[in-house]
Coordinates of C-alpha atoms in Angstrom, one line a residue:
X105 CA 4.5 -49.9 48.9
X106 CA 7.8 -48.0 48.8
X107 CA 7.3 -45.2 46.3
X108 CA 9.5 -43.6 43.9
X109 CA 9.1 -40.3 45.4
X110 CA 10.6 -42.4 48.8
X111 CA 13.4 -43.8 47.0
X112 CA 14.3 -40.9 44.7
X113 CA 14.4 -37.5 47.3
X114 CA 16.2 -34.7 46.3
X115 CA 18.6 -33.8 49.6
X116 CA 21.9 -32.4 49.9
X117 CA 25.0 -33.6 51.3
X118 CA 27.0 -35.4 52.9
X119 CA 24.7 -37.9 54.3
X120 CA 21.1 -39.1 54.3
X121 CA 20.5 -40.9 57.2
X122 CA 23.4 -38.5 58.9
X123 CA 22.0 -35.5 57.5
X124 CA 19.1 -35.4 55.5
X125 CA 17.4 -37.5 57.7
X126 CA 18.0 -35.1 61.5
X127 CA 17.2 -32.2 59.7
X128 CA 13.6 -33.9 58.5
X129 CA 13.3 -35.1 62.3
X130 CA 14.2 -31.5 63.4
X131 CA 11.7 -29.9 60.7
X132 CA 9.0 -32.0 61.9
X133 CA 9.9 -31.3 65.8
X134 CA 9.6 -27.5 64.6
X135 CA 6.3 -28.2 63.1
X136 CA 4.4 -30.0 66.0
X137 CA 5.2 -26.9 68.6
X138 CA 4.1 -24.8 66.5
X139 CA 0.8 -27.0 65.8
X140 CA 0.0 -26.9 69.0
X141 CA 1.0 -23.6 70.1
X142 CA 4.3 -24.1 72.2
X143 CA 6.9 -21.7 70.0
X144 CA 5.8 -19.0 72.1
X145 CA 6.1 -20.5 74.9
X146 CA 9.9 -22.3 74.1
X147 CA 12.8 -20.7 76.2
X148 CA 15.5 -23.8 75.3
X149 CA 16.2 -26.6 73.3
X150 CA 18.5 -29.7 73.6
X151 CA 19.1 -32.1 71.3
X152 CA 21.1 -35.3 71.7
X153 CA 22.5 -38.1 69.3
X154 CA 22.9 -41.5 70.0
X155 CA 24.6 -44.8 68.5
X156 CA 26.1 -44.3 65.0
X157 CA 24.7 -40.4 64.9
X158 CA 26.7 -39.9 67.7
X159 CA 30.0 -41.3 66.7
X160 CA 30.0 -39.9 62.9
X161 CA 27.4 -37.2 63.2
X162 CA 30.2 -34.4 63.3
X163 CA 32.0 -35.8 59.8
X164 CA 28.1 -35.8 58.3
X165 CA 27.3 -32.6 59.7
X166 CA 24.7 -34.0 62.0
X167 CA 24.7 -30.4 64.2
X168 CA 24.2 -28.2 61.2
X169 CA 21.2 -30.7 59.6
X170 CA 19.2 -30.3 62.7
X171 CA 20.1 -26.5 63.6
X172 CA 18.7 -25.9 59.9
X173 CA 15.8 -28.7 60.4
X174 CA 14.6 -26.2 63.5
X175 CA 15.1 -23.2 61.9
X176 CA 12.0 -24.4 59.5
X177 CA 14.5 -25.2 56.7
X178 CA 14.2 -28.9 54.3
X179 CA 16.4 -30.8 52.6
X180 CA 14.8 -30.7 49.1
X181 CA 14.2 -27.0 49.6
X182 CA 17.1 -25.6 51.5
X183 CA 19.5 -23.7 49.4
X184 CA 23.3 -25.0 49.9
X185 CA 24.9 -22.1 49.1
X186 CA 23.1 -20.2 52.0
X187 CA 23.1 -22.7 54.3
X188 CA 26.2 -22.4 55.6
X189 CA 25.5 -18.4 56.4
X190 CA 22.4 -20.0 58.0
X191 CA 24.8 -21.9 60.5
X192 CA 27.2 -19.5 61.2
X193 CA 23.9 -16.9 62.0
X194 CA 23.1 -18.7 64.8
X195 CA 26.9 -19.2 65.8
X196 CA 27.6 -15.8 66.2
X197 CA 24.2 -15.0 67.7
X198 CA 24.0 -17.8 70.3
X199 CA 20.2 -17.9 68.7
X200 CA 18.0 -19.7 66.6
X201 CA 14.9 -18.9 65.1
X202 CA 12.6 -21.3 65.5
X203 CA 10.6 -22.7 63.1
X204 CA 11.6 -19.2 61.2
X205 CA 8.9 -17.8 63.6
X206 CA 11.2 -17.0 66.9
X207 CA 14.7 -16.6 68.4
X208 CA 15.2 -18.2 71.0
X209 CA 18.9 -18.9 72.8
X210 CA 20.5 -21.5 71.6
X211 CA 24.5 -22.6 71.9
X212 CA 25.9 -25.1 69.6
X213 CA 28.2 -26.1 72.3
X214 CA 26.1 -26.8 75.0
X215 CA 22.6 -27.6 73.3
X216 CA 23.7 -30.4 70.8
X217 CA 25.1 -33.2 72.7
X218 CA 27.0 -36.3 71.2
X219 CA 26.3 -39.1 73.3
X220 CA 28.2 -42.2 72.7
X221 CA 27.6 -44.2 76.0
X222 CA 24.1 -44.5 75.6
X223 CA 22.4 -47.2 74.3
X224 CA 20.1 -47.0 70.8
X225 CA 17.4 -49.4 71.8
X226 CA 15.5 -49.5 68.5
X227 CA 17.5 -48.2 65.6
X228 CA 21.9 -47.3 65.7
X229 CA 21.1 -43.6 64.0
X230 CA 18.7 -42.6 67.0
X231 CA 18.2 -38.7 68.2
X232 CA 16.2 -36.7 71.0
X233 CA 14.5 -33.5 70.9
X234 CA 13.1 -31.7 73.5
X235 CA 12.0 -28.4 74.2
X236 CA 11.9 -26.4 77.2
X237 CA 9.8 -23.5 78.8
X238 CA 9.9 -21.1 81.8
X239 CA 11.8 -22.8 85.1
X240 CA 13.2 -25.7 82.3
X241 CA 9.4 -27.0 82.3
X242 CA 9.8 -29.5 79.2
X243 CA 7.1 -29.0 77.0
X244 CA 7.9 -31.8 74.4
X245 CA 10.2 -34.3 73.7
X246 CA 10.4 -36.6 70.8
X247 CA 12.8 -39.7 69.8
X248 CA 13.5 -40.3 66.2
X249 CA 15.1 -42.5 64.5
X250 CA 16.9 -41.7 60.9
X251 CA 16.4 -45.3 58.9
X252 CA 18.6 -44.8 55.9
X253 CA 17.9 -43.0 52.4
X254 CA 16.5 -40.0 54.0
X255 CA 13.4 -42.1 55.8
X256 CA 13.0 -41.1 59.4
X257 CA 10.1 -42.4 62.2
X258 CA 9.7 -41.5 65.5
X259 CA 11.2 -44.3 67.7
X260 CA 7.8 -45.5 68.9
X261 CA 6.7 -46.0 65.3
X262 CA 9.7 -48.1 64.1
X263 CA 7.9 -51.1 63.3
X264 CA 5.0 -49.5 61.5
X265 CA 5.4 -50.4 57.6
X266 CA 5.9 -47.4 55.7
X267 CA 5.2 -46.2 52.4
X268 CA 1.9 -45.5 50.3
X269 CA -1.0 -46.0 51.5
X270 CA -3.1 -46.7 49.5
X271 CA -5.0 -49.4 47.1
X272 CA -2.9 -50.2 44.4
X273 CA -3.2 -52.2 41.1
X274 CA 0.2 -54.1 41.8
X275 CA 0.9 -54.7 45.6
X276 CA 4.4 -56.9 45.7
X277 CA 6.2 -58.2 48.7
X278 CA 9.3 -59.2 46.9
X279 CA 10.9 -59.9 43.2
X280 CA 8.7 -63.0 43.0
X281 CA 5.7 -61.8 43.3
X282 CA 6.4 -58.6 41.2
X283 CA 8.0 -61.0 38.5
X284 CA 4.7 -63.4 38.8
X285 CA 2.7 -59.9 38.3
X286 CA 4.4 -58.7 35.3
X287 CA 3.9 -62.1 34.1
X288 CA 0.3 -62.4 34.2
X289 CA -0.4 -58.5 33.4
X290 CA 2.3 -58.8 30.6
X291 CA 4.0 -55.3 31.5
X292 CA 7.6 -54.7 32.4
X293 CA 8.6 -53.5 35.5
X294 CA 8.7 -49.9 35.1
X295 CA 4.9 -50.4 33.9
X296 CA 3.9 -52.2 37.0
X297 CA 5.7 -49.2 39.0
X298 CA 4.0 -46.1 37.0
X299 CA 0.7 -48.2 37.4
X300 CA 1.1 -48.5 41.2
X301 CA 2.4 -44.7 41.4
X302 CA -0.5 -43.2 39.1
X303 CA -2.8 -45.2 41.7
X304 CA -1.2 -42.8 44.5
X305 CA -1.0 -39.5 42.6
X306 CA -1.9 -37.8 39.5
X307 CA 0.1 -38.6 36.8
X308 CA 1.7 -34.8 36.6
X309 CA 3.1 -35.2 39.7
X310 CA 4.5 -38.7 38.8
X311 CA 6.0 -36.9 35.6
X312 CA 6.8 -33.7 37.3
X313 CA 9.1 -35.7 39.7
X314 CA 11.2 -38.1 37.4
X315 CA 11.7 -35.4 35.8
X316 CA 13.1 -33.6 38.5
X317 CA 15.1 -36.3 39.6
X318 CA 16.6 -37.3 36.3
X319 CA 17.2 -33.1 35.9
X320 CA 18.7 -33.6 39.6
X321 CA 20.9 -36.2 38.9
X322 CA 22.3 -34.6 35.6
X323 CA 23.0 -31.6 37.4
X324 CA 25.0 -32.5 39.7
X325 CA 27.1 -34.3 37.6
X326 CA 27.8 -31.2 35.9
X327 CA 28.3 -29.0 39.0
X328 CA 30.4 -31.7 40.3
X329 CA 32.7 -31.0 36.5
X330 CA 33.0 -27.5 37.2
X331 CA 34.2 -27.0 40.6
X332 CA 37.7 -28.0 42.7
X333 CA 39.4 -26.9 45.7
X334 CA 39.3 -28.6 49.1
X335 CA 36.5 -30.7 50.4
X336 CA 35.4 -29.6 54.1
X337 CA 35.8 -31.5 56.7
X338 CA 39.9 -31.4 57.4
X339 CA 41.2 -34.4 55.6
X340 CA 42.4 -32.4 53.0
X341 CA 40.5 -34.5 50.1
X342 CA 40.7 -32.2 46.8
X343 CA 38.0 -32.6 44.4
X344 CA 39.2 -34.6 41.3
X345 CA 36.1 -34.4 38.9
X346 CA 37.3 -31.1 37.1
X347 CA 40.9 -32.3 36.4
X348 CA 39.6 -35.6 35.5
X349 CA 37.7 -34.3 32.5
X350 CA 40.5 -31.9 31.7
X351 CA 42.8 -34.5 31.4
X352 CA 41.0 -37.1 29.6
X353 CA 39.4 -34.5 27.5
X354 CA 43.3 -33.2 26.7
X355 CA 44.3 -36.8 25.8
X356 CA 41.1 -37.8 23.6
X357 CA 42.2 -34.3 21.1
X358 CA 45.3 -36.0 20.9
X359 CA 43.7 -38.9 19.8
X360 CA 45.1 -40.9 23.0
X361 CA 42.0 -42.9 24.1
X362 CA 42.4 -46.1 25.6
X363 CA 40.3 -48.7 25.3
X364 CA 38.6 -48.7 28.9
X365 CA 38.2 -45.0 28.0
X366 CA 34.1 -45.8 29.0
X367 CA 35.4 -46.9 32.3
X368 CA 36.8 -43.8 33.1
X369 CA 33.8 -41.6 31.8
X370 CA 31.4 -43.7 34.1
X371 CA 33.7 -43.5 37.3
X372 CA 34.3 -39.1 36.4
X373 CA 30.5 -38.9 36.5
X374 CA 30.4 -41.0 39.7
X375 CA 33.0 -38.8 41.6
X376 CA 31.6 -35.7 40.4
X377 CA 28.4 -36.0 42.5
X378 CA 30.0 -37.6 45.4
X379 CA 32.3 -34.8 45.3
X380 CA 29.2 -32.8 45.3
X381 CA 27.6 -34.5 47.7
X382 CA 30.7 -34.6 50.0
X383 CA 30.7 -30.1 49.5
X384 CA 26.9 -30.1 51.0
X385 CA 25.7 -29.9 47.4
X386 CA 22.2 -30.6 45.9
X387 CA 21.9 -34.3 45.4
X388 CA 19.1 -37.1 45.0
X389 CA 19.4 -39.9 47.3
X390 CA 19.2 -42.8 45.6
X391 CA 19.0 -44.8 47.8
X392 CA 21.3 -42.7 49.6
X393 CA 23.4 -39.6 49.4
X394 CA 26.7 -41.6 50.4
X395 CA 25.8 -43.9 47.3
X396 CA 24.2 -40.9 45.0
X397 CA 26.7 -41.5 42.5
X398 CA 26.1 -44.9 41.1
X399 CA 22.5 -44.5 39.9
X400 CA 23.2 -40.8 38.1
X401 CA 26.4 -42.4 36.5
X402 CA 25.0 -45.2 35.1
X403 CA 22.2 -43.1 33.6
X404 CA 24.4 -40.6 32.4
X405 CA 26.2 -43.3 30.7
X406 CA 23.0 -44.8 29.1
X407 CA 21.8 -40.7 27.8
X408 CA 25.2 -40.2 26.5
X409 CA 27.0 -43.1 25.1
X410 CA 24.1 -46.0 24.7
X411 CA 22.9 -45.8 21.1
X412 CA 18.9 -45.7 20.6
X413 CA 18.8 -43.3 24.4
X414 CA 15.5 -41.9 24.6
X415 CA 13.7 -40.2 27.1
X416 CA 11.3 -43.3 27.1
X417 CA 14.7 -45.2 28.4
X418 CA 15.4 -42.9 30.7
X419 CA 11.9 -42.7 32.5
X420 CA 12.1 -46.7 32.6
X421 CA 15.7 -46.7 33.9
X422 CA 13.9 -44.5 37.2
X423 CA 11.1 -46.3 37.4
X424 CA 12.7 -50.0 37.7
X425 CA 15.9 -48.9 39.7
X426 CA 12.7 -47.4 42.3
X427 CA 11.2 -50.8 41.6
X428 CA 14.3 -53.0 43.5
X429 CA 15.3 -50.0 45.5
X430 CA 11.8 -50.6 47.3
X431 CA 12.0 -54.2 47.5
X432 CA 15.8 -53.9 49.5
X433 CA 14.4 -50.9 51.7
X434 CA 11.5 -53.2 51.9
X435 CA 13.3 -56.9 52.7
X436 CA 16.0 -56.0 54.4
X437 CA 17.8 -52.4 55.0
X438 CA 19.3 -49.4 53.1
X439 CA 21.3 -48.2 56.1
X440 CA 24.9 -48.1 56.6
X441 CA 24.8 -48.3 60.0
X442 CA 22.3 -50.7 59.8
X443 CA 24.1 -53.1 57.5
X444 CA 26.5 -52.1 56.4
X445 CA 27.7 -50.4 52.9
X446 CA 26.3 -53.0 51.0
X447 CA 23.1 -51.5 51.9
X448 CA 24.3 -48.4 50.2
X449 CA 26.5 -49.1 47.6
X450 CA 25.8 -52.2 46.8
X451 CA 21.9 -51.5 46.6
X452 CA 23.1 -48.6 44.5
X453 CA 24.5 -50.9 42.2
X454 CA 21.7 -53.4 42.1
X455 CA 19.4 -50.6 41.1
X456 CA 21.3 -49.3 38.5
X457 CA 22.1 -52.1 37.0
X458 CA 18.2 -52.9 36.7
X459 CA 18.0 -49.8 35.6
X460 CA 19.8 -50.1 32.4
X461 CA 19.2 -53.4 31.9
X462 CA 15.4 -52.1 31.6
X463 CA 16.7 -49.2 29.4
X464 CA 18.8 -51.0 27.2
X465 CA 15.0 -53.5 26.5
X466 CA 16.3 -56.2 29.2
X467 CA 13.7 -58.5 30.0
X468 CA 11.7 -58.7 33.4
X469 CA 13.8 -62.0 34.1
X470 CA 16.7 -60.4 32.5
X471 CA 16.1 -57.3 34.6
X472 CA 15.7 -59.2 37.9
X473 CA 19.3 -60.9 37.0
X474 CA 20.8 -57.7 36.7
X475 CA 20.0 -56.6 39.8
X476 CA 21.3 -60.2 41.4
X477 CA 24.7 -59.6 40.1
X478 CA 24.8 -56.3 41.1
X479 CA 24.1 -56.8 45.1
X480 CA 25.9 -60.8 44.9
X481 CA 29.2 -58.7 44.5
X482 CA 29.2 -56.3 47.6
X483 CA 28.0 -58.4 50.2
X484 CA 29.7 -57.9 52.8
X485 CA 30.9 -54.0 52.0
X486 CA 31.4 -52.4 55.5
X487 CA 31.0 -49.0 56.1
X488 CA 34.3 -47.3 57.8
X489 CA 34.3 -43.8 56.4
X490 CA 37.7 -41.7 57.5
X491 CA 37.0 -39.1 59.7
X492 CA 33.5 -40.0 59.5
X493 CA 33.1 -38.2 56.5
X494 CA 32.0 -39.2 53.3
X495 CA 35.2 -38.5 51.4
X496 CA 37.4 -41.9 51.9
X497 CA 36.3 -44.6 50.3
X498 CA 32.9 -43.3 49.8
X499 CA 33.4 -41.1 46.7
X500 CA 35.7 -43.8 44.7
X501 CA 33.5 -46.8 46.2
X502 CA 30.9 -45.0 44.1
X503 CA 33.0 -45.0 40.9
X504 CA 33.2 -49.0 41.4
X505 CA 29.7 -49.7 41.9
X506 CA 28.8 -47.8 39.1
X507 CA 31.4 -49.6 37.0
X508 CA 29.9 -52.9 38.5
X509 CA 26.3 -51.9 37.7
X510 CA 27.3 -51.8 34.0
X511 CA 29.2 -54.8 34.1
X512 CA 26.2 -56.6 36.1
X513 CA 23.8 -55.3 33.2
X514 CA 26.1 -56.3 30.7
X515 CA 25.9 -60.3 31.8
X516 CA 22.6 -60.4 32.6
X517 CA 21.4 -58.8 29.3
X518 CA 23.7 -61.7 27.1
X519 CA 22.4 -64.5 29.2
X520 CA 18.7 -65.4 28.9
X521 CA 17.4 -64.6 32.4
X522 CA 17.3 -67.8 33.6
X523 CA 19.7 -68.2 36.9
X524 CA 20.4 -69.7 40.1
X525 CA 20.4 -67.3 43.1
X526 CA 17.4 -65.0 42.9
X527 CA 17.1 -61.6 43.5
X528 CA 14.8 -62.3 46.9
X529 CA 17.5 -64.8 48.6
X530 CA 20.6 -61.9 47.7
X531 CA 18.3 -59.9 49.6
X532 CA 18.2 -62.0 52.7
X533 CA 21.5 -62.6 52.3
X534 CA 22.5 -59.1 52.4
X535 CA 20.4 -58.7 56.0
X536 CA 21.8 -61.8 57.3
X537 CA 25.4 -60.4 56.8
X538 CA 24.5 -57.0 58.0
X539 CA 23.0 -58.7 61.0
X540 CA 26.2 -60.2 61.8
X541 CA 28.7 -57.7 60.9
X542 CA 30.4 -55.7 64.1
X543 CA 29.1 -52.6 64.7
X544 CA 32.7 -51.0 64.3
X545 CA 32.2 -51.8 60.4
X546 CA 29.1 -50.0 60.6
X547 CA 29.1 -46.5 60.1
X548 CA 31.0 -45.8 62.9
X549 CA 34.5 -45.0 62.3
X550 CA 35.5 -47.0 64.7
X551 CA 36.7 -50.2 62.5
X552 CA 38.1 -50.8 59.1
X553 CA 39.9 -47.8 57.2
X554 CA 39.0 -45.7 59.8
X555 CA 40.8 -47.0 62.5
X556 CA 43.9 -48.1 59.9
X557 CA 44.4 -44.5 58.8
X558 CA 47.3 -42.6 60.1
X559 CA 46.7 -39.0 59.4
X560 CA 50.2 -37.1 59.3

């Protein structure tokens, strides 16, 4: 199974398969030389990118992720604000220290190499590591490939099923079965989830970390409120958040509120994390950091403006969104360069919108709609950031999907569950279109907006 502790990983920005997930590769590189006792003995390293990684890897700050992954740093650990220092260290030193146990040479320039001729055999967000001793003896070298929402494999391993391992009370393949389960075992969702997760750990932990996400989330909503200026990266995006809550907090003293006023509120909470996530902040992927907007949105909008919000909601929310964002990671894919950003977004959405269904006392059948609607409306999303950054459309396409995630809630909750394109074939459908999409739509900048854009 596919755990909530999978699903929900706190990260920071821009990217999680771009960023999150090299710097995990690069971390766990790190770790093995010094397991078996190479550090000492490593004079050089080289790393290379390949297939998506490659093409967009600069925009999602692919180079830094990894020089910080070898340096013995983690993404739910690292602090953002010192990161950068971290990166510009090892710039001006033409060294790295390894593991945080040695310096050894190491040149930006020379030892990161972007290599889009190659093919990627297994997986398009593929990268190599190798060390090197005396006389450029190579002492390791390691493929990886970053799978989307912060989960990375070596290359070798890419077919091996992952999540926990372990025997659990309420194994499901797909919605069916974990629909037929609830049925028979008469719990919701959430309760099959925090049954298969307690299974796995002790239930402090389990509490410990919704917590932490939900805390997480909240919080970077906030930051996201507080802060403007320029976003890096040279398209010139300026944060929005801030002077978004000015403004409509300026117009709601003057009593000027119009009546998609909750529209606005959802899509200001969205933008605020993506804006956070696009300035290398703190995040939680969920599923990823490119869609880490839509799920804290829709929550926020549940805490604040939902009457009856409890924390009981709120833990229910997390543990059904984790609930279908396993069964997509499991079924089909929740990379955009994979399939797509409807495996981002749009899974976003569809676990959001299960989510609050759940929350708001949804049925399972109710709750399985929800998350129906939610995906049936971005099939087909590519994923064409500008720049190769996750700025434009990424930030606003997170204000949508959270809008949509409400709106898919919304129906689903007023109907009676019953409906004619399940949650499983949406699924399939979603893999199937990703399957056939061009890779130039996927995460590549090579199609779509990116290619349309004329910067001046």
């Amino acid at each position: 199974m596919i755990s909530l502790f999978e699903i929900f990983k706190l990260g920071i920005g821009p990217s999680s398969s771009h960023t999150v997930g090299p710097m995990k590769a690069a971390a766990a590189f790190a770790d093995a030389l010094r397991i078996a006792g190479l550090v000492a003995a490593t004079k050089r390293l080289r790393v290379d990118f390949f297939g998506s990684l490659a093409w967009t890897g600069r925009g999602h700050a692919s180079d830094k992720a990894v020089m910080l992954g070898l340096a013995g740093e983690r993404p739910e650990t690292v602090d953002p604000d010192h990161a950068d220092q971290i990166i510009a260290d090892i710039g001006q030193s033409r060294s790295l220290p390894l593991g945080g146990l040695k310096a050894i040479g190491f040149d930006p320039a020379r030892d990161i190499v972007f290599d889009r001729m190659s093919e990627t055999p297994r997986h398009p967000n593929t990268l190599r590591l190798r060390a090197f001793g005396d006389d450029d003896r190579l002492l390791s070298d390691e493929r990886w490939c970053s799978i989307g929402g912060g989960f990375i494999t070596r290359e070798d391993d890419l077919d091996r099923a992952a999540g926990v391992a372990v025997d659990l009370p309420y194994p499901f393949a797909d919605a069916a079965e974990l629909l037929d389960m609830c049925a028979r075992a008469g719990v919701s969702i959430a309760g099959i989830v925090e049954a298969n997760e307690l299974a796995a750990r002790p239930a402090v932990e389990v509490d410990r970390h919704i917590n932490l996400v939900i805390d997480t989330m909240m919080n970077a909503i906030d930051r996201g409120l507080r802060f403007d200026g320029e976003l890096p990266g040279g398209l010139r995006v300026r944060r929005r958040a801030k002077m978004l809550l000015a403004k409509f907090e300026a117009d709601r003293l003057k009593n000027q509120r119009p009546p998609h006023e909750i529209m606005d509120r959802i899509s200001l909470f969205a933008i605020a994390v993506n804006e956070e996530n696009a300035a290398g902040g703190r995040i939680v992927t969920a599923p990823t950091n490119g869609a880490a907007g839509v799920v804290p949105a829709v929550l926020r909008y549940y805490r604040d403006y939902c009457p009856g919000a409890s924390d009981a909601g709120m833990r229910a929310f997390i543990l059904t969104a984790a609930a279908v964002g396993a069964l997509f990671k499991m079924n089909a894919s929740i990379s955009g360069a994979e399939v797509g950003c409807q495996g981002e977004v749009g899974v976003a959405c569809s676990m959001a919108a299960a989510g609050l269904a759940a929350a708001l006392g949804g049925s399972n059948e109710q709750i399985e709609n929800a998350a129906e609607i939610g995906m049936e409306h971005h099939l087909g999303m590519t994923c064409d950031p500008i720049g190769g950054l996750v700025q434009i459309p990424c930030i606003e396409r997170n204000a949508f999907g959270a809008v949509k995630a409400v709106n898919a809630a919304s129906l689903a909750l007023n109907g009676d569950g019953v409906h004619r394109v399940s949650l499983d074939q949406v699924i399939a459908t979603m893999y199937q279109t990703g399957a056939d999409m061009q890779s130039k739509y996927k995460e590549t900048s090579q199609g779509g907006l990116a290619v349309n854009f004329t910067e001046c």
